[in-house]
Amino acid sequence: MAKFIMIHPDKCTGCKNCVVACSYEKENHFRPSASRIHVYSWEREGISVPMMCQQCSDAPCVSVCPTGAMHRVFGSSLIEYDSGKCIRCRMCVQACPFGNAVYDSVTDQIIKCDTCHDDPSCVIACPVKAIEYVEENVATRSRKKAFATKFKEAFQEVA
Amino acid sequence: MMFGWTGVILRVNLTNGEIKKEPTNMQDARLFIGARGLASKILSDEIDPKIDPLSPANKLIFAPGPLSGTMAPSMGRYNVVCKAALNGVIAASNSGGSFGPEVKFAGYDMIIVEGAAKKPVYLWIFDDEVEIRDASDLWGKNVPDTTDAIRAVTDEDAKVACIGPGGEKKVLFANIMNEMHRAAGRSGVGAVMGSKNLKAVAVVGTKPIEVADPEAFEKAVIDARKKISEHPVGGTGLRVYGTDVLVNILNGVGSLPTRNFHDGYFPSADKFGGETLTAKYLTRPKGCFSCIISCGRVTKVTNPKYAGEGEGPEYETAWGFGSDCGVDDMDAITKANYLCNELGIDTITCATTIACAMDLYESGYITLKDTGGLAIPFGSAENMVKLVEMIGNREGFGDQLAEGSYRLAKRYGHPEFSMTAKMQEMPAYDPRGVQGIGLHYATSNRGGCHVRGYTISPEVLGVPFKVDQHATEGKPQLVKTFQDLTAALDSTGSCLFATFGIGADELAALLSAVTGVHYSTEDFMKAGDRIWNLERLFDLKAGFTGKDDRLPDRIMKEPIQTGPSKGEVSHLDKMLPEYYKLRGWDTKGVPTEEKLQELSLI
């Protein structure tokens, strides 16, 4: 079974431990601008949302890539990036509807989440489980159950 | 390559518009670490401690530390260092969020602001690009509106530290707010910023912070994270209930100052405690940069009379607008907190100055004529909220309160009503019920303040060990140790709450791994001692003496009236001489030459 990174903005505290952990894992220093995950905070409302590559099945970054640098390995749910094939045309950067493929001028690379090859550092760093690495087919089960619980409680009140 | 430190200091002169990038003095950086320590060293070297704090001669330093921006746990803090507007001591006002780390990512160990602009300006920093920009349109705006307006013309994700109307009008306890809700609260650093006509500093940084010894660093981070998250206070208490969890704890030991310190116990305190806040007001917890505790409270008040959204209240705020003003209406307390944050004024001094005014009013020294018709006996929640707005905008009677309780009480001929140490208001731990914290208030280099020698940990919470809160034995050593530890900790970029889990050993290990400069635990504590003495020297040169190491007469002579600490007064006089001795100071509280040599301060 394949896994993906699930976000829970309701739990996110905006601490950016995921952001620094990612930058350290990938670049060996702390540089949030090179992190593959970003956290945006709306301070008036007190809401924070983590964002990273969604590993789209029909990925625009793959479709527009003229050299096959951005590609999916057969049987994998990951979109992978081959720096050797990449001509730095930044078409993927333009195409990604989420803004999750980024060109980093410091390293001259396209940077995007690769789930740290099945062991995401951001997930390990999150102190409140606002990001989780979960099985795709059962990923939303707990979220569904949380809402089901509310229904259950409502019915119990009526009964 | 630089590790931990960036090696660059940004210096901006608002009088002549000059912007300079200077190398960080690395010898000083090793001795004073960064943030509070290193910035205090620079301020001490560069200004005459006797200057008027609101004159252009004062300097305002925004200072993160060498660990800021790394993933060492709870490293979201930075310090604002200057001569204090409220009481003329050396100020290092500490705030969280992401602003401090962002300054580092922009490539700076600190930002020094000098002089004063002729008209309102703000500072826009995007890595190496630094601009002084016109802020005429921003003047008069509150903190959230200023933050939004600056982001609209700079970068939508810029980290913004700014002043509100309080700082513009030089309310003597105006703060500097960053990311809307985090406050460099105490000492009136916002008034200093206002005196420079500097409305805001906005920063975006994209540069790296390097680590000298990755292997040791990873080990130290895992160790520190584990210890904090497994700690009952750091890992559970603060995350679930926020700092407001302390209301019931302190009331339970009879040390929750009540009605301007007339008492130390408030029967209905639970109405504004952390349990109530969590049950009725909390939307979700919030964490500063790299924090694993998340004590921040995103909250909401639905009662139409006091409706609002924001963050807080923290313990000190809930106490100040709560029992210290004789109020138990959490809606009003939370609203007062929101208003302080929007106007940019310190909740502690604001609340306690109102408490002082209520006290003077009840005693008949302040009349309806003085207040402009506002009745303000203890417990008047509605007028308390009104006064917050009047203070922030310096309207009517609020203009008098904007000077703080020391000047207010003196103005009405009763300075003994001001609950201050070195003219700054004492916070939420009654020094009659907890002896060590009283010695700390009396000797703190920034006046009444709890976060520079938090002996409440051992005296009340039993962290890392329990001591008798009413005893005086052993307290001078305890106070000195906590003051030194905190001075060093504040200089790394760490949050004080990390000490609910880790101490000097772990911090020294993190600092050594990041910077590549070896700090033993002893080196680290000695750096704290050095910083403490440096600050002391500044205050002595500013005109303070050992005679100012005192507490109000009420604390020394009038016992707590009710509750578990009934009958207690402070025994400061029993502790102070021993404290001086342990510090290596003479009987007048002046550091000896020998001590200064030992600390490489001369």
Tab-separated table of C-alpha atoms in Angstrom, chain B residues 2-11 20-35 37-39 41-42 46 61-66 103-104 107-112 519:
chain	number	residue	atom	x	y	z
B	2	MET	CA	30.001	31.259	10.327
B	3	PHE	CA	28.133	28.791	12.531
B	4	GLY	CA	25.084	29.836	14.573
B	5	TRP	CA	26.052	33.496	14.410
B	6	THR	CA	25.775	35.161	10.995
B	7	GLY	CA	28.748	37.428	11.716
B	8	VAL	CA	26.947	40.555	10.480
B	9	ILE	CA	25.248	43.364	12.382
B	10	LEU	CA	22.906	45.761	10.619
B	11	ARG	CA	23.168	49.352	11.815
B	20	LYS	CA	25.721	49.976	7.496
B	21	LYS	CA	26.618	46.296	7.745
B	22	GLU	CA	29.355	45.603	10.274
B	23	PRO	CA	31.136	42.437	11.327
B	24	THR	CA	29.994	41.007	14.650
B	25	ASN	CA	32.727	41.242	17.283
B	26	MET	CA	33.308	37.508	17.712
B	27	GLN	CA	35.300	37.845	20.907
B	28	ASP	CA	32.323	39.582	22.518
B	29	ALA	CA	29.947	37.060	20.941
B	30	ARG	CA	31.769	34.207	22.684
B	31	LEU	CA	31.645	36.008	26.025
B	32	PHE	CA	28.096	37.390	25.825
B	33	ILE	CA	26.573	34.769	23.452
B	34	GLY	CA	23.967	36.887	21.590
B	35	ALA	CA	20.473	38.335	22.057
B	37	GLY	CA	23.834	39.425	26.470
B	38	LEU	CA	25.575	40.622	23.334
B	39	ALA	CA	23.101	43.441	22.684
B	41	LYS	CA	27.272	44.658	25.792
B	42	ILE	CA	26.900	46.774	22.648
B	46	GLU	CA	27.815	52.753	22.904
B	61	ILE	CA	18.554	46.812	19.302
B	62	PHE	CA	16.545	43.906	17.900
B	63	ALA	CA	18.539	40.832	18.843
B	64	PRO	CA	17.962	37.123	18.195
B	65	GLY	CA	20.580	34.630	19.420
B	66	PRO	CA	22.980	32.101	17.899
B	103	VAL	CA	16.249	38.451	11.233
B	104	LYS	CA	18.828	35.648	11.268
B	107	GLY	CA	21.666	37.435	7.539
B	108	TYR	CA	21.939	39.490	10.728
B	109	ASP	CA	22.925	38.747	14.297
B	110	MET	CA	21.082	41.902	15.264
B	111	ILE	CA	19.675	45.205	14.064
B	112	ILE	CA	20.840	48.378	15.805
B	519	TYR	CA	30.810	25.896	26.254
